[in-house]
Amino acid sequence: QVQLVESGGGLVQAGGSLRLSCTASGRTFSTNAMGWFRQAPGKEREAVAAITWNGINRYYADSVKGRFTISRDNAKKTVYLQMNSLKPEDTAVYYCAARGPWDPVSPVVADYPYWGQGTQVTVSS
């Protein structure tokens, strides 16, 4: 079992930056691929970025490529999402999620059994 807690959300103007953090507790973290997802009102949850257990392979949604960076610190059991050049359309609740041990990176919501509670990101125009 993995418990996840997100932090770092907030209100920012368009063009600004935020860094989200997700800290894990429980059995494992260093062997789990991790993902960041977001859900805007009235829309389905979508993948934003994901990273393998060793940080070598990363996935980014086309809409955030070049603006967002996912990283992880296994010693701190924390995964980060650095968000730059934020746009109003990035407004959503952002969720951290974990796959099972040794599973590969995936952008599919159903592939992640462990989820945090989410943190709100609001980008004003």
Tab-separated table of C-alpha atoms in Angstrom:
chain	number	residue	atom	x	y	z
A	1	GLN	CA	0.000	0.000	0.000
A	2	VAL	CA	1.199	3.513	-0.832
A	3	GLN	CA	-0.233	6.712	0.648
A	4	LEU	CA	0.273	9.919	-1.303
A	5	VAL	CA	-0.040	13.546	-0.202
A	6	GLU	CA	0.206	16.424	-2.661
A	7	SER	CA	1.189	19.992	-1.883
A	8	GLY	CA	2.177	23.179	-3.667
A	9	GLY	CA	-1.004	24.126	-5.451
A	10	GLY	CA	-2.389	27.634	-5.432
A	11	LEU	CA	-3.387	30.676	-7.435
A	12	VAL	CA	-0.948	32.085	-9.976
A	13	GLN	CA	-1.135	34.505	-12.870
A	14	ALA	CA	-0.721	33.342	-16.436
A	15	GLY	CA	2.944	32.995	-17.280
A	16	GLY	CA	3.858	32.182	-13.711
A	17	SER	CA	5.256	29.027	-12.155
A	18	LEU	CA	4.364	26.539	-9.456
A	19	ARG	CA	6.048	23.415	-8.150
A	20	LEU	CA	3.890	20.574	-6.937
A	21	SER	CA	5.218	17.961	-4.553
A	22	CYS	CA	3.884	14.527	-3.727
A	23	THR	CA	5.255	12.675	-0.742
A	24	ALA	CA	4.685	8.972	-0.300
A	25	SER	CA	4.461	6.797	2.764
A	26	GLY	CA	3.894	3.119	3.159
A	27	ARG	CA	5.496	0.080	1.725
A	28	THR	CA	7.338	1.219	-1.352
A	29	PHE	CA	8.111	4.239	-3.475
A	30	SER	CA	11.488	3.742	-5.070
A	31	THR	CA	10.209	0.880	-7.260
A	32	ASN	CA	6.987	2.598	-8.346
A	33	ALA	CA	6.429	4.569	-11.512
A	34	MET	CA	4.708	7.831	-10.584
A	35	GLY	CA	2.347	10.058	-12.468
A	36	TRP	CA	0.721	13.449	-12.274
A	37	PHE	CA	-2.821	13.803	-13.547
A	38	ARG	CA	-5.293	16.657	-13.610
A	39	GLN	CA	-9.021	17.093	-13.774
A	40	ALA	CA	-10.773	20.306	-14.721
A	41	PRO	CA	-14.461	20.875	-13.939
A	42	GLY	CA	-16.657	18.920	-16.319
A	43	LYS	CA	-13.723	17.122	-17.896
A	44	GLU	CA	-12.205	13.687	-17.553
A	45	ARG	CA	-9.040	13.122	-15.585
A	46	GLU	CA	-6.035	13.239	-17.875
A	47	ALA	CA	-2.366	12.381	-17.620
A	48	VAL	CA	0.061	15.276	-17.391
A	49	ALA	CA	3.400	13.574	-16.804
A	50	ALA	CA	4.850	10.310	-15.557
A	51	ILE	CA	8.246	8.980	-14.555
A	52	THR	CA	9.747	5.536	-14.123
A	53	TRP	CA	11.021	4.295	-10.785
A	54	ASN	CA	14.601	5.223	-11.715
A	55	GLY	CA	13.775	8.511	-13.421
A	56	ILE	CA	15.153	7.400	-16.778
A	57	ASN	CA	11.941	7.400	-18.802
A	58	ARG	CA	9.379	10.185	-18.689
A	59	TYR	CA	6.066	10.834	-20.350
A	60	TYR	CA	4.540	14.247	-20.996
A	61	ALA	CA	1.185	15.179	-22.449
A	62	ASP	CA	1.536	17.231	-25.621
A	63	SER	CA	-0.190	20.155	-23.946
A	64	VAL	CA	2.567	20.532	-21.321
A	65	LYS	CA	5.716	19.539	-23.215
A	66	GLY	CA	8.408	22.168	-22.839
A	67	ARG	CA	6.602	23.806	-19.905
A	68	PHE	CA	6.322	21.110	-17.221
A	69	THR	CA	9.047	18.880	-15.775
A	70	ILE	CA	8.532	15.789	-13.642
A	71	SER	CA	11.285	14.600	-11.330
A	72	ARG	CA	11.682	12.441	-8.259
A	73	ASP	CA	13.850	12.007	-5.199
A	74	ASN	CA	13.610	8.423	-4.009
A	75	ALA	CA	15.506	9.158	-0.807
A	76	LYS	CA	12.807	11.679	0.129
A	77	LYS	CA	9.990	9.543	-1.302
A	78	THR	CA	8.866	12.583	-3.221
A	79	VAL	CA	7.907	13.288	-6.823
A	80	TYR	CA	7.758	16.816	-8.185
A	81	LEU	CA	6.018	18.621	-11.006
A	82	GLN	CA	7.628	21.901	-11.973
A	83	MET	CA	5.122	23.954	-13.955
A	84	ASN	CA	6.336	26.976	-15.885
A	85	SER	CA	4.627	29.328	-18.332
A	86	LEU	CA	1.277	28.434	-16.834
A	87	LYS	CA	-1.871	29.073	-18.847
A	88	PRO	CA	-5.497	29.485	-17.731
A	89	GLU	CA	-6.252	26.130	-19.357
A	90	ASP	CA	-3.882	24.481	-16.867
A	91	THR	CA	-6.425	25.226	-14.136
A	92	ALA	CA	-7.471	21.937	-12.555
A	93	VAL	CA	-7.143	19.721	-9.538
A	94	TYR	CA	-3.795	17.967	-9.835
A	95	TYR	CA	-3.413	14.430	-8.557
A	96	CYS	CA	-0.362	12.349	-7.822
A	97	ALA	CA	-0.608	8.624	-8.526
A	98	ALA	CA	1.549	5.528	-8.188
A	99	ARG	CA	1.728	2.308	-10.161
A	100	GLY	CA	2.598	-1.070	-8.729
A	101	PRO	CA	6.229	-2.046	-8.152
A	102	TRP	CA	8.325	-2.239	-11.348
A	103	ASP	CA	5.394	-1.295	-13.611
A	104	PRO	CA	6.347	0.914	-16.561
A	105	VAL	CA	5.316	4.493	-17.181
A	106	SER	CA	1.734	4.843	-18.377
A	107	PRO	CA	-0.643	7.731	-19.219
A	108	VAL	CA	-3.691	5.571	-18.489
A	109	VAL	CA	-5.665	6.492	-15.372
A	110	ALA	CA	-6.783	2.909	-14.746
A	111	ASP	CA	-3.162	1.734	-14.566
A	112	TYR	CA	-2.609	3.581	-11.287
A	113	PRO	CA	-4.021	1.919	-8.143
A	114	TYR	CA	-2.796	4.541	-5.672
A	115	TRP	CA	-3.942	8.170	-5.644
A	116	GLY	CA	-3.526	11.284	-3.565
A	117	GLN	CA	-6.355	13.612	-2.619
A	118	GLY	CA	-5.392	16.293	-5.106
A	119	THR	CA	-4.280	19.909	-4.966
A	120	GLN	CA	-5.991	22.813	-6.710
A	121	VAL	CA	-4.074	24.839	-9.288
A	122	THR	CA	-5.760	27.994	-10.550
A	123	VAL	CA	-4.212	30.138	-13.278
A	124	SER	CA	-5.725	33.564	-13.759
A	125	SER	CA	-5.591	35.423	-17.060
